[in-house]
Amino acid sequence: MTFLYPLQTSAQGNLLVTPRRVVFDGTKRTINLNLANIGADTATFAISLVQIRMKEDGGFETITTPDPNQNFADQNLRFFPRSVTLAPNEAQVVRVQLMRSGQLKPVEYRSHFYFRSIPKINPLGEEEILKDSTTISVRLTPVFGITIPAIIRIGQSDAKVNLSDLKLEIDDNAIPTFSLRFNRTGNFSVYGDLAVDYVSPQGKTIRVGEANGIAIYTPNLVRNFQFNLN
Protein backbone atom coordinates (compact mmCIF):
# COMPACT_ATOMS: atom_id res chain seq x y z
CA MET A 1 0.00 0.00 0.00
CA THR A 2 1.43 3.36 -1.02
CA PHE A 3 0.31 6.67 0.42
CA LEU A 4 1.32 9.72 -1.61
CA TYR A 5 1.09 13.14 0.01
CA PRO A 6 1.69 16.62 -1.38
CA LEU A 7 4.00 18.48 0.98
CA GLN A 8 1.51 20.95 2.45
CA THR A 9 3.15 20.82 5.85
CA SER A 10 6.85 20.83 6.61
CA ALA A 11 7.15 17.09 7.28
CA GLN A 12 5.46 13.77 6.64
CA GLY A 13 6.44 10.33 7.91
CA ASN A 14 9.41 11.68 9.92
CA LEU A 15 11.05 13.25 6.84
CA LEU A 16 11.54 17.01 6.73
CA VAL A 17 12.23 18.50 3.28
CA THR A 18 13.20 22.10 2.58
CA PRO A 19 12.48 24.09 0.51
CA ARG A 20 8.91 23.01 -0.21
CA ARG A 21 9.29 23.48 -3.96
CA VAL A 22 12.07 23.56 -6.53
CA VAL A 23 11.71 26.42 -9.01
CA PHE A 24 14.18 27.22 -11.80
CA ASP A 25 13.20 30.64 -13.14
CA GLY A 26 16.38 31.72 -14.90
CA THR A 27 18.26 32.95 -11.82
CA LYS A 28 20.12 29.70 -11.01
CA ARG A 29 21.10 26.33 -12.45
CA THR A 30 21.43 24.30 -9.23
CA ILE A 31 19.24 24.05 -6.15
CA ASN A 32 19.94 22.10 -2.97
CA LEU A 33 17.23 20.14 -1.19
CA ASN A 34 17.78 19.57 2.52
CA LEU A 35 16.46 16.28 3.92
CA ALA A 36 16.32 15.61 7.65
CA ASN A 37 15.13 12.59 9.63
CA ILE A 38 13.10 13.93 12.54
CA GLY A 39 11.99 10.48 13.66
CA ALA A 40 13.36 8.18 16.35
CA ASP A 41 14.60 5.41 14.01
CA THR A 42 17.00 5.18 11.09
CA ALA A 43 15.07 5.46 7.82
CA THR A 44 15.80 5.01 4.11
CA PHE A 45 14.12 7.03 1.38
CA ALA A 46 14.20 6.49 -2.38
CA ILE A 47 14.07 9.66 -4.49
CA SER A 48 12.54 9.84 -7.96
CA LEU A 49 10.65 12.17 -10.27
CA VAL A 50 6.97 11.45 -10.96
CA GLN A 51 4.27 13.10 -13.05
CA ILE A 52 1.17 14.44 -11.36
CA ARG A 53 -2.17 15.89 -12.37
CA MET A 54 -3.82 18.28 -9.93
CA LYS A 55 -7.59 17.96 -9.67
CA GLU A 56 -9.91 20.90 -9.11
CA ASP A 57 -10.25 20.00 -5.42
CA GLY A 58 -6.46 20.06 -5.00
CA GLY A 59 -6.07 16.29 -4.99
CA PHE A 60 -3.27 14.55 -6.89
CA GLU A 61 -3.31 11.82 -9.53
CA THR A 62 -0.17 10.20 -10.92
CA ILE A 63 -0.04 10.16 -14.72
CA THR A 64 2.38 9.10 -17.47
CA THR A 65 1.14 11.26 -20.35
CA PRO A 66 0.85 15.05 -20.03
CA ASP A 67 -2.55 16.68 -20.25
CA PRO A 68 -3.10 19.34 -22.95
CA ASN A 69 -0.85 22.36 -22.22
CA GLN A 70 1.06 20.41 -19.55
CA ASN A 71 4.83 19.91 -19.91
CA PHE A 72 6.95 17.53 -17.82
CA ALA A 73 10.26 18.71 -16.34
CA ASP A 74 11.98 15.39 -15.59
CA GLN A 75 14.00 15.19 -18.83
CA ASN A 76 15.72 18.47 -17.96
CA LEU A 77 16.58 17.76 -14.33
CA ARG A 78 19.46 15.79 -12.84
CA PHE A 79 19.74 15.02 -9.14
CA PHE A 80 22.01 13.11 -6.76
CA PRO A 81 21.84 11.00 -4.64
CA ARG A 82 18.88 8.83 -5.64
CA SER A 83 18.41 7.39 -2.15
CA VAL A 84 19.40 8.37 1.37
CA THR A 85 19.64 6.55 4.69
CA LEU A 86 19.37 8.89 7.64
CA ALA A 87 19.90 8.21 11.32
CA PRO A 88 17.67 10.09 13.79
CA ASN A 89 18.34 13.84 13.57
CA GLU A 90 20.69 13.31 10.61
CA ALA A 91 20.45 15.52 7.51
CA GLN A 92 21.68 15.30 3.93
CA VAL A 93 21.66 17.50 0.84
CA VAL A 94 20.21 16.40 -2.50
CA ARG A 95 21.65 18.47 -5.34
CA VAL A 96 19.31 19.28 -8.26
CA GLN A 97 20.72 20.58 -11.55
CA LEU A 98 18.93 22.14 -14.53
CA MET A 99 19.95 20.62 -17.89
CA ARG A 100 19.61 21.82 -21.50
CA SER A 101 17.61 24.92 -20.59
CA GLY A 102 18.66 26.61 -23.84
CA GLN A 103 16.65 24.04 -25.79
CA LEU A 104 13.37 24.69 -23.97
CA LYS A 105 10.48 26.69 -25.37
CA PRO A 106 9.02 29.57 -23.29
CA VAL A 107 6.51 27.67 -21.17
CA GLU A 108 6.40 26.09 -17.71
CA TYR A 109 7.64 22.54 -17.15
CA ARG A 110 6.62 20.58 -14.04
CA SER A 111 7.35 17.23 -12.46
CA HIS A 112 7.39 16.25 -8.78
CA PHE A 113 10.12 14.88 -6.56
CA TYR A 114 8.84 11.78 -4.80
CA PHE A 115 10.46 10.77 -1.51
CA ARG A 116 9.38 7.19 -0.80
CA SER A 117 9.97 5.53 2.54
CA ILE A 118 11.59 2.09 2.17
CA PRO A 119 10.02 -0.36 4.65
CA LYS A 120 12.29 -2.37 6.88
CA ILE A 121 12.46 -6.10 6.12
CA ASN A 122 13.42 -9.00 8.32
CA PRO A 123 17.14 -9.88 8.24
CA LEU A 124 18.08 -12.83 6.03
CA GLY A 125 17.40 -16.08 7.83
CA GLU A 126 14.95 -14.61 10.31
CA GLU A 127 11.54 -16.24 10.06
CA GLU A 128 8.18 -15.13 11.31
CA ILE A 129 6.31 -17.39 13.70
CA LEU A 130 2.82 -18.29 12.49
CA LYS A 131 0.46 -18.63 15.42
CA ASP A 132 -2.28 -20.37 13.42
CA SER A 133 -1.21 -22.54 10.50
CA THR A 134 -4.82 -23.17 9.44
CA THR A 135 -5.34 -19.58 8.27
CA ILE A 136 -3.83 -17.53 5.48
CA SER A 137 -1.69 -14.69 6.78
CA VAL A 138 -1.65 -11.49 4.72
CA ARG A 139 0.44 -8.53 5.77
CA LEU A 140 -0.02 -5.11 4.18
CA THR A 141 3.04 -2.93 4.66
CA PRO A 142 2.19 0.76 4.25
CA VAL A 143 4.66 2.76 2.18
CA PHE A 144 4.61 6.48 2.86
CA GLY A 145 5.78 9.09 0.42
CA ILE A 146 5.74 12.83 0.01
CA THR A 147 6.06 14.98 -3.08
CA ILE A 148 7.27 18.49 -3.83
CA PRO A 149 6.94 20.23 -7.20
CA ALA A 150 9.95 20.73 -9.46
CA ILE A 151 9.21 23.58 -11.85
CA ILE A 152 11.17 25.08 -14.76
CA ARG A 153 9.95 28.46 -15.98
CA ILE A 154 11.13 29.79 -19.32
CA GLY A 155 10.07 33.34 -20.21
CA GLN A 156 8.28 36.11 -18.38
CA SER A 157 5.29 35.39 -16.15
CA ASP A 158 1.89 36.91 -16.80
CA ALA A 159 0.12 34.68 -14.28
CA LYS A 160 -2.67 36.15 -12.17
CA VAL A 161 -5.22 34.77 -9.73
CA ASN A 162 -8.55 36.03 -8.46
CA LEU A 163 -11.12 34.70 -6.00
CA SER A 164 -14.77 33.87 -6.58
CA ASP A 165 -17.67 31.91 -5.06
CA LEU A 166 -16.77 32.87 -1.49
CA LYS A 167 -19.07 31.18 0.99
CA LEU A 168 -19.27 30.86 4.78
CA GLU A 169 -21.21 27.90 6.21
CA ILE A 170 -21.77 26.42 9.65
CA ASP A 171 -21.72 22.62 9.84
CA ASP A 172 -23.74 20.37 12.17
CA ASN A 173 -21.05 20.69 14.86
CA ALA A 174 -21.25 24.49 14.80
CA ILE A 175 -17.85 24.74 13.09
CA PRO A 176 -17.60 27.58 10.55
CA THR A 177 -16.31 26.49 7.14
CA PHE A 178 -15.02 28.92 4.53
CA SER A 179 -15.01 27.89 0.86
CA LEU A 180 -13.94 29.70 -2.29
CA ARG A 181 -12.64 29.21 -5.81
CA PHE A 182 -9.23 30.31 -7.09
CA ASN A 183 -9.19 31.30 -10.76
CA ARG A 184 -5.81 31.26 -12.52
CA THR A 185 -4.92 33.01 -15.75
CA GLY A 186 -1.60 33.31 -17.57
CA ASN A 187 1.26 31.01 -18.45
CA PHE A 188 2.62 29.81 -15.09
CA SER A 189 1.44 28.04 -11.94
CA VAL A 190 0.57 30.17 -8.93
CA TYR A 191 0.93 29.52 -5.21
CA GLY A 192 0.65 31.46 -1.98
CA ASP A 193 -0.89 31.75 1.45
CA LEU A 194 -4.46 32.63 2.41
CA ALA A 195 -5.55 34.56 5.51
CA VAL A 196 -9.12 35.21 6.66
CA ASP A 197 -9.83 38.09 9.05
CA TYR A 198 -13.01 38.96 10.92
CA VAL A 199 -13.72 42.66 11.45
CA SER A 200 -16.00 43.26 14.44
CA PRO A 201 -18.66 46.00 14.49
CA GLN A 202 -16.24 47.95 16.68
CA GLY A 203 -13.59 47.77 13.96
CA LYS A 204 -11.34 45.21 15.66
CA THR A 205 -9.62 42.78 13.26
CA ILE A 206 -9.24 39.16 14.35
CA ARG A 207 -7.42 36.49 12.34
CA VAL A 208 -9.81 33.51 12.17
CA GLY A 209 -8.15 31.30 9.58
CA GLU A 210 -4.93 30.66 7.68
CA ALA A 211 -3.93 28.23 4.96
CA ASN A 212 -0.37 28.14 3.66
CA GLY A 213 1.16 26.76 0.48
CA ILE A 214 -1.95 26.75 -1.71
CA ALA A 215 -1.07 26.03 -5.34
CA ILE A 216 -2.79 25.91 -8.71
CA TYR A 217 -0.60 24.06 -11.19
CA THR A 218 -0.76 24.43 -14.94
CA PRO A 219 -2.75 23.58 -16.96
CA ASN A 220 -5.49 23.93 -14.33
CA LEU A 221 -7.47 27.17 -14.41
CA VAL A 222 -9.46 26.74 -11.19
CA ARG A 223 -9.10 25.21 -7.76
CA ASN A 224 -11.88 24.77 -5.23
CA PHE A 225 -10.75 25.15 -1.64
CA GLN A 226 -12.33 25.01 1.80
CA PHE A 227 -11.11 24.95 5.38
CA ASN A 228 -12.41 25.38 8.91
CA LEU A 229 -12.21 28.72 10.68
CA ASN A 230 -11.28 29.23 14.31
CSV table of C-alpha atoms in Angstrom, one decimal, residues 31-119:
chain,number,residue,atom,x,y,z
A,31,ILE,CA,19.2,24.0,-6.1
A,32,ASN,CA,19.9,22.1,-3.0
A,33,LEU,CA,17.2,20.1,-1.2
A,34,ASN,CA,17.8,19.6,2.5
A,35,LEU,CA,16.5,16.3,3.9
A,36,ALA,CA,16.3,15.6,7.6
A,37,ASN,CA,15.1,12.6,9.6
A,38,ILE,CA,13.1,13.9,12.5
A,39,GLY,CA,12.0,10.5,13.7
A,40,ALA,CA,13.4,8.2,16.3
A,41,ASP,CA,14.6,5.4,14.0
A,42,THR,CA,17.0,5.2,11.1
A,43,ALA,CA,15.1,5.5,7.8
A,44,THR,CA,15.8,5.0,4.1
A,45,PHE,CA,14.1,7.0,1.4
A,46,ALA,CA,14.2,6.5,-2.4
A,47,ILE,CA,14.1,9.7,-4.5
A,48,SER,CA,12.5,9.8,-8.0
A,49,LEU,CA,10.6,12.2,-10.3
A,50,VAL,CA,7.0,11.4,-11.0
A,51,GLN,CA,4.3,13.1,-13.1
A,52,ILE,CA,1.2,14.4,-11.4
A,53,ARG,CA,-2.2,15.9,-12.4
A,54,MET,CA,-3.8,18.3,-9.9
A,55,LYS,CA,-7.6,18.0,-9.7
A,56,GLU,CA,-9.9,20.9,-9.1
A,57,ASP,CA,-10.3,20.0,-5.4
A,58,GLY,CA,-6.5,20.1,-5.0
A,59,GLY,CA,-6.1,16.3,-5.0
A,60,PHE,CA,-3.3,14.6,-6.9
A,61,GLU,CA,-3.3,11.8,-9.5
A,62,THR,CA,-0.2,10.2,-10.9
A,63,ILE,CA,0.0,10.2,-14.7
A,64,THR,CA,2.4,9.1,-17.5
A,65,THR,CA,1.1,11.3,-20.4
A,66,PRO,CA,0.9,15.0,-20.0
A,67,ASP,CA,-2.5,16.7,-20.3
A,68,PRO,CA,-3.1,19.3,-22.9
A,69,ASN,CA,-0.8,22.4,-22.2
A,70,GLN,CA,1.1,20.4,-19.6
A,71,ASN,CA,4.8,19.9,-19.9
A,72,PHE,CA,7.0,17.5,-17.8
A,73,ALA,CA,10.3,18.7,-16.3
A,74,ASP,CA,12.0,15.4,-15.6
A,75,GLN,CA,14.0,15.2,-18.8
A,76,ASN,CA,15.7,18.5,-18.0
A,77,LEU,CA,16.6,17.8,-14.3
A,78,ARG,CA,19.5,15.8,-12.8
A,79,PHE,CA,19.7,15.0,-9.1
A,80,PHE,CA,22.0,13.1,-6.8
A,81,PRO,CA,21.8,11.0,-4.6
A,82,ARG,CA,18.9,8.8,-5.6
A,83,SER,CA,18.4,7.4,-2.1
A,84,VAL,CA,19.4,8.4,1.4
A,85,THR,CA,19.6,6.5,4.7
A,86,LEU,CA,19.4,8.9,7.6
A,87,ALA,CA,19.9,8.2,11.3
A,88,PRO,CA,17.7,10.1,13.8
A,89,ASN,CA,18.3,13.8,13.6
A,90,GLU,CA,20.7,13.3,10.6
A,91,ALA,CA,20.4,15.5,7.5
A,92,GLN,CA,21.7,15.3,3.9
A,93,VAL,CA,21.7,17.5,0.8
A,94,VAL,CA,20.2,16.4,-2.5
A,95,ARG,CA,21.6,18.5,-5.3
A,96,VAL,CA,19.3,19.3,-8.3
A,97,GLN,CA,20.7,20.6,-11.6
A,98,LEU,CA,18.9,22.1,-14.5
A,99,MET,CA,19.9,20.6,-17.9
A,100,ARG,CA,19.6,21.8,-21.5
A,101,SER,CA,17.6,24.9,-20.6
A,102,GLY,CA,18.7,26.6,-23.8
A,103,GLN,CA,16.6,24.0,-25.8
A,104,LEU,CA,13.4,24.7,-24.0
A,105,LYS,CA,10.5,26.7,-25.4
A,106,PRO,CA,9.0,29.6,-23.3
A,107,VAL,CA,6.5,27.7,-21.2
A,108,GLU,CA,6.4,26.1,-17.7
A,109,TYR,CA,7.6,22.5,-17.1
A,110,ARG,CA,6.6,20.6,-14.0
A,111,SER,CA,7.4,17.2,-12.5
A,112,HIS,CA,7.4,16.3,-8.8
A,113,PHE,CA,10.1,14.9,-6.6
A,114,TYR,CA,8.8,11.8,-4.8
A,115,PHE,CA,10.5,10.8,-1.5
A,116,ARG,CA,9.4,7.2,-0.8
A,117,SER,CA,10.0,5.5,2.5
A,118,ILE,CA,11.6,2.1,2.2
A,119,PRO,CA,10.0,-0.4,4.6
